[in-house]
Amino acid sequence: MRLGINVDHVATLRQARDNTTYPDPAVAALLAEYSGCDSIVVHLREDRRHIKERDVIFIKEAIKVPLNLEMSASKGVVDFACKVVPYQATLVPEKRQELTTEGGLDLIKNKKKITGVIKRLKKVGVRVSLFIDPLKKQIKMAKELGINIIEINTGAFSSAKTKVIENKELKKINEAAKFAKSQGFFVAAGHGLDYENLSEITKIKEIEELNIGHSIICRSVFIGINQAIDEMFSLLKK
Ligand code: PXP
């Protein structure tokens, strides 16, 4: 199981004051790399509320592990990604008012736009992953779009308020991961995963990568990022 660490919320803390340059997400990325993570994830949001362009550029230059840039399909961000050429781009939906990504990308509704964005990114050598809800129809569309990497949205599972809903969402993730794997996809998953809810997800063998940010960065405030990542790795190994 590969672990990608999302360092967005180091930048969130920095942006809590408009006159500081610390904490720097690039430092967090280097420490996460030192702790053995397999990739660094950042989301350059359209409103630039946490990660800025210069963070993406700095991080890409600083790290040796792959950089996975989460991004919407909006023109400005796609232009930037085509200039910076991260190892991978993960296309996500984006609404300005949302606190965090809400739901997966609807590939069926946005087929035309996404087709063009995939073409542009692939042309400059960026691997493309699609962040989608655990639904067969979305996986089928990802295949039709010529994609072989997906990230399954675990948000509904992570935020489930009852055990019944949690189990229902887990079943969807499990079935989607198995279907995607049978179709030849590399299957990642993420959103809202933490030290408590992780174990159910790690039982799904078809999921080969987890992308985790908020819970690790929050834990880092108290125990440091290296220990917070070590603890996550211990859970993955269990
Ligand atoms: N994967 C995707 C596609 C995301 O949008 C996010 C949030 O930026 C994550 C993973 C990480 O989610 P969290 O910060 O809740 O761990």
Short mmCIF file of N, CA and C and ligand atoms in Angstrom, two decimals, residues 6 8-9 43 70 90 92 100-101 131 151 190-193 211-215, ligand 1:
data_model
loop_
_atom_site.label_atom_id
_atom_site.label_comp_id
_atom_site.label_asym_id
_atom_site.label_seq_id
_atom_site.Cartn_x
_atom_site.Cartn_y
_atom_site.Cartn_z
N ASN A 6 -0.82 14.57 1.79
CA ASN A 6 -1.30 15.87 1.31
C ASN A 6 -0.92 16.94 2.34
N ASP A 8 -1.57 20.27 2.09
CA ASP A 8 -2.36 21.51 1.94
C ASP A 8 -2.53 22.27 3.25
N HIS A 9 -2.79 21.51 4.32
CA HIS A 9 -3.20 22.19 5.55
C HIS A 9 -2.04 22.80 6.34
N HIS A 43 -3.23 20.41 -3.46
CA HIS A 43 -4.39 20.82 -4.25
C HIS A 43 -4.28 22.32 -4.48
N GLU A 70 -3.47 17.85 -7.23
CA GLU A 70 -4.94 17.79 -7.34
C GLU A 70 -5.40 19.10 -7.95
N THR A 90 -4.35 14.87 -10.49
CA THR A 90 -5.60 14.20 -10.14
C THR A 90 -6.72 15.21 -10.32
N VAL A 92 -10.16 16.80 -9.87
CA VAL A 92 -11.20 16.78 -8.83
C VAL A 92 -12.24 17.85 -9.16
N THR A 100 -14.03 21.64 1.76
CA THR A 100 -13.10 20.69 1.16
C THR A 100 -13.82 20.04 -0.02
N THR A 101 -13.10 19.23 -0.81
CA THR A 101 -13.72 18.61 -1.98
C THR A 101 -14.96 17.82 -1.57
N PHE A 131 -10.54 11.56 -9.73
CA PHE A 131 -11.11 11.36 -8.39
C PHE A 131 -12.62 11.19 -8.57
N GLU A 151 -8.82 7.54 -8.33
CA GLU A 151 -8.82 7.65 -6.87
C GLU A 151 -10.28 7.61 -6.43
N GLY A 190 -9.00 8.01 -1.16
CA GLY A 190 -8.70 9.05 -0.17
C GLY A 190 -9.85 10.00 0.03
N HIS A 191 -9.74 10.73 1.05
CA HIS A 191 -10.61 11.81 1.54
C HIS A 191 -11.20 11.46 2.90
N GLY A 192 -10.80 12.23 3.87
CA GLY A 192 -11.34 12.07 5.21
C GLY A 192 -10.80 10.86 5.98
N LEU A 193 -9.77 10.22 5.46
CA LEU A 193 -9.25 9.04 6.16
C LEU A 193 -8.44 9.49 7.37
N ASN A 211 -4.30 8.46 -0.17
CA ASN A 211 -3.85 9.84 -0.09
C ASN A 211 -4.52 10.49 1.12
N ILE A 212 -3.68 10.90 2.05
CA ILE A 212 -4.21 11.39 3.34
C ILE A 212 -3.54 12.72 3.69
N GLY A 213 -4.35 13.65 4.14
CA GLY A 213 -3.80 14.96 4.50
C GLY A 213 -4.23 15.45 5.87
N HIS A 214 -5.47 15.86 5.97
CA HIS A 214 -5.95 16.58 7.15
C HIS A 214 -5.63 15.89 8.48
N SER A 215 -5.93 14.60 8.58
CA SER A 215 -5.72 13.92 9.88
C SER A 215 -4.24 13.88 10.26
N1 PXP B 1 -7.71 12.94 -2.21
C1 PXP B 1 -8.37 13.97 -2.81
C2 PXP B 1 -8.72 13.84 -4.24
C3 PXP B 1 -8.64 15.15 -2.11
O1 PXP B 1 -9.28 16.17 -2.72
C4 PXP B 1 -8.19 15.27 -0.77
C5 PXP B 1 -8.40 16.56 -0.04
O2 PXP B 1 -7.61 17.55 -0.60
C6 PXP B 1 -7.54 14.17 -0.21
C7 PXP B 1 -7.33 13.01 -0.94
C8 PXP B 1 -7.06 14.20 1.21
O3 PXP B 1 -8.16 14.32 2.05
P1 PXP B 1 -7.93 14.58 3.59
O4 PXP B 1 -7.22 15.89 3.72
O5 PXP B 1 -9.32 14.61 4.14
O6 PXP B 1 -7.12 13.44 4.11
#
